[in-house]
Coordinates of C-alpha atoms in Angstrom, one line a residue:
Chain F
M823 CA 0.0 -0.1 0.1
E824 CA 2.8 2.5 1.0
T825 CA 5.0 1.3 -1.9
T826 CA 2.1 1.9 -4.7
L827 CA 1.1 5.6 -2.7
F828 CA 5.1 6.5 -3.4
Y829 CA 5.1 5.6 -6.7
I830 CA 1.6 7.5 -7.6
L831 CA 2.9 10.3 -5.4
S832 CA 7.0 10.2 -7.2
A833 CA 5.1 10.6 -10.5
V834 CA 3.0 13.6 -9.6
T835 CA 6.4 14.9 -8.2
V836 CA 8.4 14.0 -11.4
F837 CA 5.4 15.4 -13.7
G838 CA 4.8 18.6 -11.7
T839 CA 8.5 19.4 -12.1
L840 CA 8.4 18.4 -15.9
C841 CA 5.6 20.8 -16.6
A842 CA 7.4 23.9 -14.4
I843 CA 10.4 23.7 -16.3
T844 CA 8.4 23.5 -19.8
A845 CA 5.7 26.3 -18.7
R846 CA 6.0 29.1 -20.4
Q847 CA 4.1 31.5 -18.6
A848 CA 6.0 32.0 -15.3
V849 CA 2.6 31.7 -13.1
R850 CA 1.6 28.8 -14.5
A851 CA 5.5 26.9 -13.4
I852 CA 5.2 28.1 -9.8
V853 CA 1.9 26.2 -9.6
Y854 CA 3.0 23.0 -11.0
L855 CA 5.8 23.5 -8.6
V856 CA 3.3 24.4 -5.7
T857 CA 2.1 20.8 -6.8
S858 CA 5.4 19.1 -6.9
F859 CA 6.4 20.1 -4.0
F860 CA 3.0 19.3 -1.9
A861 CA 3.6 15.6 -3.4
L862 CA 6.9 15.9 -2.4
A863 CA 5.9 16.5 1.2
L864 CA 3.5 13.4 1.6
I865 CA 6.5 11.5 0.0
F866 CA 8.8 12.7 3.5
Y867 CA 5.7 11.8 5.4
I868 CA 5.9 8.3 4.3
L869 CA 9.6 8.2 5.1
G870 CA 8.9 9.3 8.1
A871 CA 9.5 12.6 8.8
P872 CA 6.1 14.1 9.6
L873 CA 8.4 17.7 10.9
V874 CA 9.8 18.1 7.7
A875 CA 6.8 17.5 5.5
A876 CA 4.9 20.3 7.2
F877 CA 8.2 22.6 6.6
E878 CA 7.9 21.7 2.8
V879 CA 4.4 22.4 2.9
I880 CA 4.7 25.5 4.9
I881 CA 8.0 27.1 3.8
Y882 CA 8.0 26.0 0.1
A883 CA 5.3 25.6 -0.9
G884 CA 3.7 28.5 1.3
A885 CA 6.2 30.9 1.9
I886 CA 8.9 30.9 -0.9
M887 CA 5.8 30.6 -3.5
V888 CA 3.9 33.4 -3.0
L889 CA 6.8 35.2 -2.6
F890 CA 7.7 34.4 -6.0
L891 CA 4.1 34.6 -7.3
F892 CA 4.1 38.4 -5.6
V893 CA 7.4 38.9 -7.1
I894 CA 6.7 38.0 -10.4
M895 CA 2.8 39.6 -10.6
M896 CA 4.8 43.1 -9.3
L897 CA 7.1 42.8 -12.0
E898 CA 4.2 42.0 -14.6
L899 CA 5.9 39.0 -16.1
G900 CA 3.1 37.1 -16.6
S901 CA 2.7 37.8 -19.9
P902 CA 4.7 34.2 -21.7
E903 CA 8.3 35.4 -23.4
K904 CA 8.6 35.1 -27.1
L905 CA 11.3 33.0 -27.3
P906 CA 12.1 31.1 -30.5
K907 CA 11.3 27.5 -30.0
P908 CA 15.0 25.4 -30.3
R909 CA 16.4 24.3 -33.3
L910 CA 16.8 20.6 -33.8
A911 CA 20.7 21.3 -33.0
D912 CA 20.1 22.7 -30.0
W913 CA 19.0 19.5 -28.3
W914 CA 22.0 17.5 -28.8
P915 CA 23.5 18.1 -25.1
A916 CA 20.2 17.5 -23.8
V917 CA 19.5 14.4 -25.3
I918 CA 23.2 13.2 -24.8
L919 CA 22.5 13.9 -21.0
F920 CA 19.3 12.6 -21.1
L921 CA 20.8 9.2 -23.1
A922 CA 23.6 9.2 -20.3
V923 CA 20.8 9.5 -16.6
V924 CA 18.6 6.9 -18.6
G925 CA 21.6 4.7 -18.7
S926 CA 23.3 5.0 -15.0
V927 CA 19.4 4.5 -13.7
T928 CA 19.9 1.3 -15.8
V929 CA 22.6 -0.1 -14.1
I930 CA 21.5 1.0 -10.6
A931 CA 18.4 -0.9 -11.3
A932 CA 19.6 -3.5 -12.8
S933 CA 22.5 -4.5 -10.1
R934 CA 19.8 -3.8 -7.7
Q935 CA 20.2 -4.9 -3.8
P936 CA 17.1 -5.5 -1.5
A937 CA 15.9 -2.0 -1.0
I938 CA 15.9 -1.3 2.9
A939 CA 12.5 -0.2 3.6
P940 CA 11.8 -0.2 7.6
G941 CA 8.2 0.3 8.8
F942 CA 6.5 3.8 9.3
T943 CA 8.4 5.0 12.1
A944 CA 7.7 8.9 12.8
I945 CA 10.2 11.1 14.2
S946 CA 9.1 13.1 16.8
V947 CA 9.8 16.9 16.7
R948 CA 11.7 16.5 19.9
E949 CA 13.9 13.9 18.0
F950 CA 14.4 15.9 15.4
S951 CA 15.2 19.5 17.1
Q952 CA 18.1 17.7 19.0
A953 CA 19.6 16.0 16.6
L954 CA 19.3 19.5 14.5
F955 CA 20.6 21.4 17.2
T956 CA 23.3 19.2 18.5
R957 CA 24.5 16.3 15.7
Y958 CA 24.3 19.4 13.4
G959 CA 24.4 22.4 15.5
I960 CA 27.8 23.7 13.5
A961 CA 25.7 23.3 10.4
V962 CA 22.7 25.6 11.9
E963 CA 25.7 27.9 12.7
A964 CA 27.0 27.6 9.1
I965 CA 23.6 28.1 7.1
S966 CA 22.7 31.0 9.5
M967 CA 25.7 33.4 9.0
Q968 CA 25.5 32.4 5.1
L969 CA 21.6 33.5 5.1
L970 CA 22.7 36.4 6.5
F971 CA 25.3 37.6 4.7
A972 CA 22.6 36.3 1.7
L973 CA 20.5 39.4 3.2
V974 CA 24.0 42.0 3.5
G975 CA 24.4 40.9 -0.2
A976 CA 20.8 41.5 -1.5
L977 CA 20.8 45.4 0.5
Y978 CA 23.9 46.1 -1.1
L979 CA 23.3 45.4 -4.5
G980 CA 19.8 46.5 -4.3
R981 CA 20.9 50.0 -3.0
R982 CA 19.3 52.7 -4.8
R983 CA 22.3 54.8 -7.0
Chain B
M1205 CA 33.8 19.2 24.9
T1206 CA 36.4 21.4 26.6
L1207 CA 38.1 24.4 26.7
A1208 CA 41.0 23.0 24.4
D1209 CA 37.8 22.0 21.9
L1210 CA 36.9 25.4 21.8
Y1211 CA 40.6 27.0 21.7
S1212 CA 41.0 24.9 18.4
M1213 CA 37.9 26.3 17.0
M1214 CA 39.2 29.8 17.8
P1215 CA 39.7 30.9 14.0
I1216 CA 36.5 29.4 13.1
V1217 CA 35.2 32.1 16.0
I1218 CA 37.2 34.3 15.0
T1219 CA 36.8 35.1 11.8
G1220 CA 32.8 34.5 12.4
G1221 CA 32.9 36.7 14.6
G1222 CA 35.0 39.3 13.2
A1223 CA 32.8 39.8 10.3
L1224 CA 29.7 40.4 12.3
I1225 CA 31.6 42.7 14.4
V1226 CA 32.7 44.3 11.0
L1227 CA 29.3 44.6 9.8
L1228 CA 28.2 46.2 13.2
C1229 CA 30.9 48.7 13.8
G1230 CA 31.4 49.9 10.4
P1231 CA 28.7 52.3 9.9
L1232 CA 30.3 54.2 12.9
L1233 CA 34.3 53.5 11.8
Q1234 CA 36.4 55.2 9.1
A1235 CA 37.0 52.9 6.4
R1236 CA 40.7 53.1 7.1
S1237 CA 40.5 51.6 10.3
V1238 CA 38.2 49.1 8.8
S1239 CA 40.1 48.0 6.6
W1240 CA 43.3 47.4 9.0
I1241 CA 40.4 45.9 11.7
S1242 CA 39.5 43.4 8.8
V1243 CA 43.3 42.6 8.9
V1244 CA 44.3 42.2 12.0
I1245 CA 41.1 40.0 12.6
S1246 CA 42.3 36.8 9.6
G1247 CA 46.1 37.5 10.9
S1248 CA 44.7 36.9 14.3
A1249 CA 43.1 33.5 12.9
G1250 CA 45.5 32.8 11.3
V1251 CA 48.0 32.6 14.1
W1252 CA 46.0 31.4 16.1
A1253 CA 45.8 28.3 14.0
A1254 CA 48.9 28.0 13.2
F1255 CA 50.4 27.8 16.7
T1256 CA 47.2 25.4 17.4
P1257 CA 48.2 21.4 18.1
P1258 CA 45.5 19.6 16.0
A1259 CA 43.9 16.9 16.8
L1260 CA 42.1 14.1 15.6
T1261 CA 39.0 14.0 17.6
P1262 CA 36.1 16.5 16.4
S1263 CA 36.4 19.1 18.9
F1264 CA 32.1 19.3 18.4
P1265 CA 29.5 17.1 16.8
G1266 CA 31.2 17.8 12.5
V1267 CA 33.8 19.8 13.1
A1268 CA 37.8 18.7 14.7
F1269 CA 40.7 20.7 13.8
T1270 CA 42.6 18.3 12.0
P1271 CA 46.5 18.5 10.2
L1272 CA 45.2 19.7 6.9
A1273 CA 43.1 22.4 8.9
Q1274 CA 46.3 23.1 10.3
F1275 CA 48.0 23.9 7.1
L1276 CA 45.3 25.1 5.4
I1277 CA 43.6 27.4 7.6
P1278 CA 46.7 29.9 7.8
L1279 CA 46.7 30.1 4.3
F1280 CA 43.7 31.1 3.6
C1281 CA 44.0 33.9 6.3
L1282 CA 47.1 35.3 4.9
S1283 CA 45.5 35.2 1.3
A1284 CA 42.5 37.2 2.9
A1285 CA 44.4 39.8 4.7
L1286 CA 46.7 40.5 1.7
T1287 CA 43.6 40.9 -0.4
L1288 CA 42.2 43.3 2.1
L1289 CA 45.5 44.9 2.1
F1290 CA 44.9 45.6 -1.8
S1291 CA 41.1 46.3 -1.8
H1292 CA 41.7 49.5 0.6
G1293 CA 43.5 51.5 -1.5
Y1294 CA 41.6 50.0 -4.8
N1295 CA 38.0 50.7 -3.4
E1296 CA 39.1 54.0 -2.5
R1297 CA 39.9 54.2 -6.7
R1298 CA 37.3 53.1 -7.5
G1299 CA 34.4 54.4 -5.0
I1300 CA 33.2 51.1 -3.5
L1301 CA 32.3 51.9 -0.4
G1302 CA 31.2 50.7 2.9
E1303 CA 31.6 48.1 5.5
E1304 CA 30.3 45.6 3.3
Y1305 CA 33.1 44.4 1.1
P1306 CA 35.7 43.3 4.1
A1307 CA 32.5 42.0 6.2
T1308 CA 32.4 39.5 2.8
I1309 CA 35.6 38.6 3.0
L1310 CA 35.4 37.9 6.5
F1311 CA 32.6 35.7 6.0
G1312 CA 34.3 34.2 3.3
L1313 CA 37.6 33.5 4.9
F1314 CA 34.9 31.9 7.7
A1315 CA 33.5 29.1 5.1
M1316 CA 37.0 28.5 4.4
C1317 CA 38.2 27.9 7.6
L1318 CA 35.2 25.8 8.6
L1319 CA 36.1 23.4 5.6
P1320 CA 39.1 21.8 6.4
C1321 CA 37.6 20.9 9.9
A1322 CA 34.4 19.6 8.4
T1323 CA 33.8 15.7 9.6
N1324 CA 30.5 15.5 8.1
L1325 CA 28.7 15.4 4.5
L1326 CA 26.6 17.9 5.7
V1327 CA 29.3 20.9 7.0
L1328 CA 31.5 20.3 4.4
F1329 CA 28.8 21.3 1.7
L1330 CA 27.5 24.0 3.4
A1331 CA 31.4 25.9 4.2
L1332 CA 31.8 25.3 0.4
E1333 CA 28.4 26.8 -0.6
S1334 CA 29.4 29.7 1.8
I1335 CA 32.9 30.2 -0.2
A1336 CA 31.1 30.6 -3.4
F1337 CA 27.8 32.5 -2.0
A1338 CA 31.0 35.0 -0.3
F1339 CA 32.0 35.3 -4.3
Y1340 CA 29.2 36.4 -5.7
I1341 CA 28.9 39.0 -3.9
L1342 CA 32.3 40.3 -3.5
V1343 CA 32.5 39.8 -7.4
T1344 CA 29.2 42.1 -8.1
M1345 CA 30.9 44.5 -5.4
D1346 CA 31.7 46.9 -7.9
L1347 CA 28.4 49.2 -9.0
N1348 CA 30.0 51.6 -11.2
R1349 CA 30.9 48.7 -13.5
V1350 CA 28.2 47.1 -15.9
E1351 CA 30.8 44.3 -16.3
S1352 CA 31.3 43.6 -12.5
G1353 CA 27.3 43.2 -12.2
E1354 CA 27.5 41.1 -15.8
A1355 CA 30.3 38.5 -13.9
G1356 CA 28.6 37.8 -10.6
L1357 CA 25.6 36.8 -12.5
K1358 CA 27.0 34.8 -15.3
Y1359 CA 28.6 33.0 -12.2
L1360 CA 25.5 32.8 -10.1
L1361 CA 23.7 30.9 -12.7
M1362 CA 27.0 28.6 -13.1
G1363 CA 27.3 28.3 -9.3
A1364 CA 23.5 27.1 -8.6
V1365 CA 23.9 24.7 -11.4
A1366 CA 27.2 23.0 -10.4
A1367 CA 25.8 23.2 -6.6
A1368 CA 22.9 21.4 -7.3
F1369 CA 25.2 18.9 -9.0
T1370 CA 27.5 18.7 -5.7
A1371 CA 24.4 18.2 -3.7
F1372 CA 23.1 15.6 -5.8
G1373 CA 26.3 13.7 -5.8
F1374 CA 26.3 14.3 -1.5
A1375 CA 23.2 13.3 -1.5
L1376 CA 23.7 10.0 -3.8
I1377 CA 26.8 9.2 -1.5
F1378 CA 24.8 9.6 2.0
A1379 CA 22.3 7.3 0.0
G1380 CA 24.7 4.6 -0.4
S1381 CA 26.6 4.4 2.5
G1382 CA 23.8 5.4 4.9
T1383 CA 26.0 8.0 7.0
M1384 CA 26.6 11.5 7.4
A1385 CA 30.2 11.1 8.7
L1386 CA 33.0 11.3 6.5
A1387 CA 34.8 8.7 7.7
G1388 CA 31.9 6.1 7.1
A1389 CA 30.6 7.8 3.8
L1390 CA 34.4 7.0 2.4
A1391 CA 34.4 3.9 3.4
A1392 CA 32.6 3.0 0.2
T1393 CA 31.1 -0.6 2.3
G1394 CA 27.4 0.4 1.2
N1395 CA 25.8 0.3 -2.5
R1396 CA 29.2 0.9 -4.8
V1397 CA 27.4 1.8 -7.4
I1398 CA 25.5 4.6 -6.2
I1399 CA 28.2 5.8 -4.3
S1400 CA 30.2 5.9 -7.4
A1401 CA 27.5 7.9 -9.1
G1402 CA 27.3 10.1 -6.6
W1403 CA 31.3 10.7 -6.9
G1404 CA 30.8 11.5 -10.6
M1405 CA 28.2 14.3 -9.5
V1406 CA 30.6 15.7 -6.8
I1407 CA 33.5 15.6 -9.9
V1408 CA 31.5 17.4 -12.3
G1409 CA 30.7 20.6 -9.3
I1410 CA 34.2 20.4 -8.2
A1411 CA 35.1 20.4 -11.7
F1412 CA 32.8 23.8 -11.6
K1413 CA 35.0 25.0 -9.1
L1414 CA 38.6 24.8 -9.6
S1415 CA 37.2 25.5 -13.7
L1416 CA 38.4 22.6 -15.6
V1417 CA 37.6 22.5 -19.1
P1418 CA 33.9 21.4 -20.3
A1419 CA 33.5 24.0 -16.8
H1420 CA 35.6 26.9 -17.3
L1421 CA 33.5 28.9 -19.1
W1422 CA 32.7 31.3 -16.3
T1423 CA 36.6 31.8 -15.9
P1424 CA 37.6 34.8 -18.1
D1425 CA 34.4 36.6 -18.2
V1426 CA 34.5 36.4 -14.2
Y1427 CA 38.0 37.4 -13.5
Q1428 CA 37.2 40.3 -15.8
G1429 CA 34.7 42.0 -14.9
A1430 CA 35.6 41.2 -10.8
P1431 CA 37.5 43.5 -9.2
A1432 CA 41.1 43.0 -9.4
P1433 CA 41.6 42.2 -5.7
V1434 CA 38.9 39.5 -5.8
A1435 CA 39.8 38.3 -8.9
A1436 CA 43.0 37.5 -6.5
F1437 CA 40.7 36.3 -4.0
L1438 CA 39.1 33.9 -5.8
S1439 CA 41.4 32.5 -8.4
T1440 CA 43.7 31.6 -5.0
S1441 CA 41.5 31.1 -2.1
S1442 CA 38.7 29.6 -3.5
K1443 CA 40.2 26.9 -6.3
V1444 CA 42.5 25.5 -3.0
S1445 CA 39.6 25.0 -0.7
A1446 CA 38.1 23.2 -3.7
A1447 CA 40.9 21.6 -4.0
A1448 CA 41.2 20.5 -0.2
L1449 CA 37.4 19.2 -0.8
L1450 CA 38.7 16.8 -2.7
L1451 CA 41.7 15.9 0.0
I1452 CA 39.2 15.9 2.4
L1453 CA 36.6 13.3 0.6
L1454 CA 39.7 11.5 -0.6
A1455 CA 41.1 11.3 2.9
F1456 CA 44.6 11.1 1.5
S1457 CA 43.7 7.3 -0.3
P1458 CA 43.5 6.7 -4.0
P1459 CA 40.3 7.9 -5.3
L1460 CA 37.7 4.9 -6.6
A1461 CA 39.2 3.2 -9.9
E1462 CA 36.0 5.0 -12.2
L1463 CA 37.0 8.5 -11.3
R1464 CA 40.6 7.6 -13.4
A1465 CA 38.6 8.3 -16.9
P1466 CA 37.3 11.6 -15.7
L1467 CA 40.0 13.0 -13.8
Y1468 CA 42.3 12.1 -16.6
A1469 CA 40.2 14.1 -19.2
L1470 CA 39.7 16.7 -17.3
S1471 CA 43.2 17.3 -16.4
L1472 CA 44.2 16.6 -20.0
L1473 CA 41.7 18.8 -21.7
S1474 CA 42.7 21.7 -18.8
M1475 CA 46.5 21.7 -19.4
V1476 CA 46.0 21.7 -23.4
L1477 CA 42.9 24.1 -23.5
G1478 CA 43.9 26.0 -20.6
N1479 CA 47.5 27.4 -22.2
L1480 CA 46.4 27.6 -25.9
A1481 CA 43.7 30.0 -25.4
A1482 CA 45.8 31.9 -23.2
L1483 CA 47.8 32.5 -25.9
L1484 CA 45.6 34.4 -27.8
Q1485 CA 44.6 37.2 -25.1
S1486 CA 45.2 40.8 -25.1
N1487 CA 43.9 41.2 -22.0
I1488 CA 46.0 40.4 -18.4
K1489 CA 43.2 39.4 -16.7
R1490 CA 41.2 36.9 -19.1
M1491 CA 45.1 35.8 -19.9
L1492 CA 45.3 34.7 -15.9
A1493 CA 41.8 33.2 -16.1
Y1494 CA 43.1 30.7 -19.1
S1495 CA 46.4 30.6 -17.3
S1496 CA 44.7 29.1 -13.6
I1497 CA 42.6 27.0 -16.0
A1498 CA 46.3 25.3 -17.3
H1499 CA 47.9 25.4 -13.6
M1500 CA 44.2 23.5 -12.0
G1501 CA 44.9 21.1 -14.5
Y1502 CA 48.6 20.3 -13.0
L1503 CA 46.7 20.2 -9.8
T1504 CA 44.1 17.4 -11.0
L1505 CA 46.9 15.6 -12.7
A1506 CA 48.8 15.4 -9.2
L1507 CA 45.6 14.1 -8.1
L1508 CA 45.2 11.7 -10.3
T1509 CA 48.0 9.8 -9.5
G1510 CA 45.8 9.0 -6.1
T1511 CA 50.0 8.8 -4.0
R1512 CA 50.6 10.2 -1.1
E1513 CA 53.5 12.3 -3.4
G1514 CA 51.0 13.4 -5.5
Y1515 CA 48.4 14.8 -2.6
A1516 CA 51.7 16.8 -1.2
A1517 CA 52.5 17.7 -4.4
V1518 CA 48.4 19.3 -4.7
L1519 CA 49.0 21.0 -1.1
L1520 CA 52.6 22.0 -2.1
Y1521 CA 51.2 23.7 -4.7
G1522 CA 48.3 25.1 -3.7
A1523 CA 50.6 27.2 -1.4
I1524 CA 52.8 28.2 -4.1
Y1525 CA 50.0 29.0 -6.4
T1526 CA 48.3 31.4 -4.0
A1527 CA 51.7 33.8 -3.5
M1528 CA 52.0 33.8 -7.7
N1529 CA 48.2 34.8 -8.5
L1530 CA 48.4 37.2 -5.3
A1531 CA 51.3 38.7 -6.5
A1532 CA 49.9 38.9 -10.2
F1533 CA 46.6 40.4 -9.2
G1534 CA 47.5 42.9 -6.4
A1535 CA 50.3 44.1 -8.8
I1536 CA 47.3 44.8 -11.3
A1537 CA 45.4 46.0 -8.6
S1538 CA 47.6 48.3 -8.0
L1539 CA 48.8 49.6 -11.0
S1540 CA 44.7 50.1 -11.9
L1541 CA 43.8 53.7 -11.3
D1542 CA 40.0 55.1 -11.7
A1543 CA 40.2 52.7 -14.6
E1544 CA 41.2 48.8 -14.8
R1545 CA 44.4 49.0 -16.2
D1546 CA 43.5 45.4 -18.2
Q1547 CA 45.4 45.7 -21.8
I1548 CA 48.9 43.8 -21.8
A1549 CA 49.8 47.0 -23.8
D1550 CA 48.9 49.3 -21.2
Y1551 CA 51.7 47.8 -19.2
S1552 CA 54.7 49.1 -21.4
G1553 CA 57.2 50.8 -19.9
L1554 CA 55.6 50.1 -16.1
G1555 CA 59.0 48.1 -14.9
F1556 CA 60.7 51.7 -15.0
T1557 CA 58.3 54.5 -13.9
A1558 CA 56.4 51.9 -11.3
P1559 CA 59.5 49.8 -10.5
L1560 CA 58.1 47.8 -7.1
R1561 CA 54.7 46.7 -8.9
G1562 CA 55.9 46.3 -12.2
G1563 CA 59.1 44.0 -10.5
V1564 CA 56.7 41.9 -8.2
L1565 CA 54.0 41.7 -11.3
A1566 CA 57.5 40.2 -13.3
L1567 CA 58.5 38.5 -10.4
A1568 CA 54.6 36.7 -10.7
M1569 CA 55.1 36.1 -14.2
L1570 CA 58.1 34.2 -14.1
A1571 CA 57.0 32.4 -11.3
L1572 CA 53.9 31.4 -13.0
A1573 CA 55.7 30.3 -15.8
G1574 CA 57.8 28.0 -13.9
I1575 CA 61.5 29.5 -14.2
P1576 CA 63.6 28.7 -11.2
P1577 CA 64.5 30.4 -9.0
T1578 CA 61.1 30.8 -8.2
A1579 CA 58.4 28.8 -6.3
G1580 CA 56.8 28.4 -9.6
F1581 CA 59.6 25.8 -10.5
I1582 CA 59.4 23.9 -7.3
G1583 CA 55.3 23.7 -7.5
K1584 CA 55.3 22.2 -11.0
F1585 CA 58.2 20.0 -10.6
F1586 CA 56.5 18.6 -7.7
I1587 CA 53.6 18.2 -9.7
F1588 CA 55.1 16.5 -12.5
Y1589 CA 57.3 14.2 -10.6
S1590 CA 54.6 12.9 -8.7
A1591 CA 53.1 12.3 -11.3
I1592 CA 55.7 10.3 -13.6
R1593 CA 56.2 8.7 -10.3
G1594 CA 52.6 7.8 -10.2
G1595 CA 52.6 6.2 -13.1
E1596 CA 51.4 9.2 -15.7
M1597 CA 53.9 9.3 -18.4
T1598 CA 51.9 10.7 -20.9
L1599 CA 49.8 13.0 -19.5
A1600 CA 53.1 15.0 -17.2
I1601 CA 54.7 15.0 -20.4
I1602 CA 51.7 16.7 -22.5
G1603 CA 52.0 18.6 -19.4
I1604 CA 55.3 19.8 -19.6
V1605 CA 54.9 20.7 -23.3
S1606 CA 52.2 22.6 -22.3
A1607 CA 53.9 24.6 -19.6
A1608 CA 57.0 25.8 -22.0
A1609 CA 54.5 27.2 -24.4
S1610 CA 52.8 29.0 -21.6
A1611 CA 56.1 30.4 -21.0
Y1612 CA 55.3 33.1 -24.5
F1613 CA 52.1 34.3 -22.9
Y1614 CA 53.9 34.8 -19.3
L1615 CA 56.9 36.9 -20.5
K1616 CA 55.0 38.6 -23.1
V1617 CA 53.9 40.7 -20.0
V1618 CA 57.2 40.9 -18.7
V1619 CA 59.0 42.0 -22.0
H1620 CA 56.0 44.6 -22.1
L1621 CA 57.7 45.8 -18.5
Y1622 CA 60.7 46.3 -19.4
M1623 CA 61.5 46.9 -23.4
H1624 CA 58.7 48.5 -23.9
R1625 CA 58.7 52.4 -23.6
S1626 CA 55.4 54.2 -23.3
N1627 CA 55.0 58.1 -23.0
A1628 CA 51.7 57.5 -20.7
A1629 CA 52.1 59.5 -17.4
P1630 CA 53.8 57.2 -14.0
P1631 CA 51.1 56.0 -11.7
A1632 CA 50.8 57.5 -8.4
P1633 CA 53.2 55.9 -6.2
T1634 CA 52.2 52.9 -4.4
P1635 CA 50.3 53.6 -0.7
A1636 CA 52.6 51.7 1.9
A1637 CA 49.7 49.2 2.6
E1638 CA 49.7 47.4 -0.8
S1639 CA 53.9 47.7 -0.9
L1640 CA 53.5 45.6 2.5
A1641 CA 51.1 42.9 1.0
L1642 CA 53.5 43.1 -2.5
C1643 CA 56.6 42.6 -0.7
C1644 CA 55.1 39.9 1.2
A1645 CA 53.7 37.9 -1.6
S1646 CA 56.8 38.4 -3.2
L1647 CA 59.3 37.1 -0.3
F1648 CA 57.2 34.1 -0.2
I1649 CA 57.9 34.0 -4.3
L1650 CA 61.3 33.6 -3.9
G1651 CA 61.9 32.6 -0.2
L1652 CA 59.5 29.1 -1.1
G1653 CA 61.9 29.2 -4.3
V1654 CA 65.2 28.9 -3.1
F1655 CA 64.5 26.9 0.6
P1656 CA 61.5 25.1 -0.3
A1657 CA 62.3 22.3 2.4
P1658 CA 60.5 23.8 5.5
L1659 CA 57.1 24.3 3.6
M1660 CA 57.6 20.7 2.7
R1661 CA 58.1 19.4 6.1
I1662 CA 54.6 21.6 6.8
V1663 CA 53.2 20.2 3.7
D1664 CA 54.3 16.7 5.2
A1665 CA 52.9 16.9 8.8
A1666 CA 49.1 18.4 7.7
M1667 CA 49.0 15.1 6.0
R1668 CA 49.7 12.9 8.9

C-alpha cells in the first residue's frame, strides 16, 4: 500500500517539475512547482519525517512560492516570453545527458540490492530538534551566517544609486 | 566538549565573529580603520591556527581541527589579509564604499576555515557553498562598472547549477553509504554503484569550482569583471579550498577506479586548452584566467596519481599558487587607476616608472611560467615528479610541453614591462599597505623557490 502510494506521489512530483520547467508562463510554472512540492511533502511523510513534510508545505509551498508569485506579479512578468523554438541542433547536449542519466539509472536498477524499507516510524519533533541542534548544530550556525550575508549582499546590490 | 576543544575552533570563531563585528561597527568607523581591523582579524585567526596543536577527535559534532586544517587555515588567512591590504586603496579609487566589502571577505574566510575542519558531508557542503556565496557578492561589489554586475550574474547562475550537482552527489553518497560522517561515507562499504554515481556528480561540481575545461566557461568573464583584488582572492583561496574538499573526501587514499577516466580527461583538456587559449589573449585578466585553468589542470594531474606524493604536491602547489596569483593580481590592482588597467599593452614601460609594482608583476609572471629560482618552478617540479612516479607518464609529458608553451604569454607581459617605452604619465606612488602586501607575496615566491624544505615539512605534517 505504501509502495503504491510512493510511486503515485513520485510520478506526480516528476510530472509537476517537468511541467514547471517547460511552462511558458511563469505563474503556471509556479503552480506546477507547488503541486510537486505537495507530493514531495507526502513522500517525506511516508518516509517517517512528518516535521519535514510540514516544513515543505509551510515554507516551500507556502512562504517561498507565494513570495515568488508576488514578485512575478509586481514585475508584470506574467505574459509568456516570445522565445524562438529551440532548433534541432540545440537538442543534442540535452539528449546526450538524458541518455547518460537513463543509462546510469538502468545500471543501478540492474545491480539491484535488497531495498531497505523499514516500517513507518515517525520521528518526533523532539528527536528532530535534538539532532538538528546538537549533531548538526555547526551546520545550523554556518547556514545562519550564510543567510545573513545573503541579506547583506541583497541590500548592498539593491541599494538605490 | 572542553576548553581545549573551544581553543582549537577559535579560528572559525574569530573570523565569524569578526565578520559580524565589522558589519556592526563599520558604520561608526572610518574606512581605513575598518580595513585594518579586518586585516588584524584575519591575521590573528591565522596565527592562532598555526600555533594550535591539531587534534584528530572532533571538537564539536561535525568539526575537528585536523592537521590539514592547521595547514590550510593560515594559508587562507594570509591570502585574505593580503587581499584586504590590496583592496583598501583600490576600493577608495573606485568608490566601493561601505563595510560590506571587508565583512564579506571575512565571511568567505570564515567558510574557508570551516571547510577543512568538517567531518561530515553536510558541514562540508555548507562550507563550500558559503565560500561561493561570499564570492557571488564580492564579484558584483563594483556598482560603477557594468561588467562587474554581469560577471556576478554569470557566476551565480553557473554556480547554482554546480551547487546542485555537488548537493546531488553528496546526497547519493549518503544514500549509498547510509551515513553523513565522512569517515563512514568514504569507506565505500554500502552500495558501490550509487556511491560512484555520487562521486561522478561531485566531480562535476568540483570541476566547476576548479574551472576545469568543460566547466570553465565562466572563468575569463568573471575574472575580467570582478574587481582585481577579488579576482586575486577568488583565483587562489576558492580554488585551493575546492581542491582541499577533494582531498578531504578522498581522505588521502587513492580515488575510486571509475574516477580515473574523468579526472584524466579534465586534467588533459584543462592543461592543453587553458594554455592554448591564454596564448591568444590581449587582456591580462583574461590571460590569467586561462592560465589558472591550466594550473588547475596540473593540480588535477597530481590528484589523479592517487599517491601520497601526489597529494603532497597538490598542497604544496596550492600554497605556491596562492602566493603567485596574489602577487600578480595585487600588482594589477595597485597599478589600476580609476579605470582598470587590463590590456597587456597598457603595461609598457611600467617596469621603469613603477619599479616595485612592475618588478613584482614580472616576478609573478616568471613564477607562473615556472622559471627557477622562483617557487613556481618548485611547485611544477613536484607536480610532474609525482605524476611520473605515479605512472602518468603520457599526461606528465603533455603537461610539461604545454607548460613550456605557456612561457610565451607570461614572458610577453615581462617584455612589455621592460622592453617597451610608453609616454603615459607614471602611476601614483604605491600606498604603504599595498607595498607591504606586494613585498610579502614576493618574499614568499622567492623564499620558497630557494628554501622549499620548511614548507615541504609542513605539508608532510599536514597529511598525517
